[in-house]
Amino acid sequence: MTIRFDGQVAIVTGAGGGLGREHALALAARGAKVVVNDLGAARDGSGGSATAAEAVVAEIEAAGGEAMANAASVTDAAAVEAMVAEVMARWGRIDILVNNAGILRDKSFAKMELADFQLVMDVHLMGAVHCTKAVWEIMRTQNYGRIVMTTSSSGLFGNFGQANYGAAKMALVGLMQTLAIEGAKNDIRVNALAPTAHTRMTEDLQGLPLEALGPELVTPGLLYLVSRDAPTRAILAAGAGGFERAYVTLTQGDFAVGPDAPEQVAARFDAISDRENEIVPEMGAAQGMIELTKAQKHHGA
């Protein structure tokens, strides 16, 4: 099976360099018309220029593809809506959205200014919300859509100095989980990609073999997540040619009631944490069902 995107239109945010550029080039090479969105800001989100997006468009066109540049900030909902309207006027549909735009404002939480926390949340989380909201009704009407949120191991598992980034990246997983449920009846599949790649976002990290972490090695996973046969609600980790799945799971747990319930929880915490027979819930209500089952069993119902 060859993955192709002929006749499809894709929007890739943060596509002026790094991962976004690789995603845009690969989508175009496989037949998609691509919107290269990039504010052209510095790594910390300051400044802005359309030059980066225009350069990627030139690359796509030189290779025989079709693309358009857009320098809207994903934090500006009106500008995002205007971008989407322009795409619809030009190409009449939007099949794929890759929420890739991001910035870094790394500091330990003790030293972090709240403004830096807020800005990172605005770009990563609200930027994805703005873009997704702008295309959602279009995809519902088409009965087709593929959306990817760019999450991170910093969100899934934590990383020192990235409380803001990690909070935003894990929030995107929660957004993905619910949108995948809501979009299912209209064949809108929503997934998350957790990349490890050498880009300007990771150039200061120590201990990584950066020469083995080319962003182009992540993009094959992205292409699958936005393909016609894509899964939905998948968290795919990718880097250096390796691909893994991450899951949010729920243990079977234990039961504790009564005046000494806190002490019971403490005494049974290993049992509560036992991962045997853990599940990947279909939706949040699974937690309540497991808990009610234990309560009914306790009361002999």
GROMACS .gro file of C-alpha atoms in nm, residues 6 11 14 20 25 85 107 125 127 159 166 215 248 250:
model
   14
    6ASP     CA    1  -0.363   1.332  -0.434
   11ILE     CA    2  -0.241   2.277   0.650
   14GLY     CA    3   0.506   2.594   1.212
   20GLY     CA    4   0.698   2.128   1.001
   25LEU     CA    5   0.761   1.874   0.186
   85ALA     CA    6  -1.117   3.109   0.440
  107LYS     CA    7   1.310   2.767   3.303
  125LEU     CA    8  -0.257   2.450   2.320
  127GLY     CA    9  -0.294   2.760   1.879
  159ASN     CA   10   1.116   1.709   3.183
  166GLY     CA   11   0.491   1.986   2.937
  215PRO     CA   12   1.342   1.560   1.157
  248VAL     CA   13  -0.286   0.650   2.897
  250LEU     CA   14  -0.600   0.268   3.408
   0.00000   0.00000   0.00000
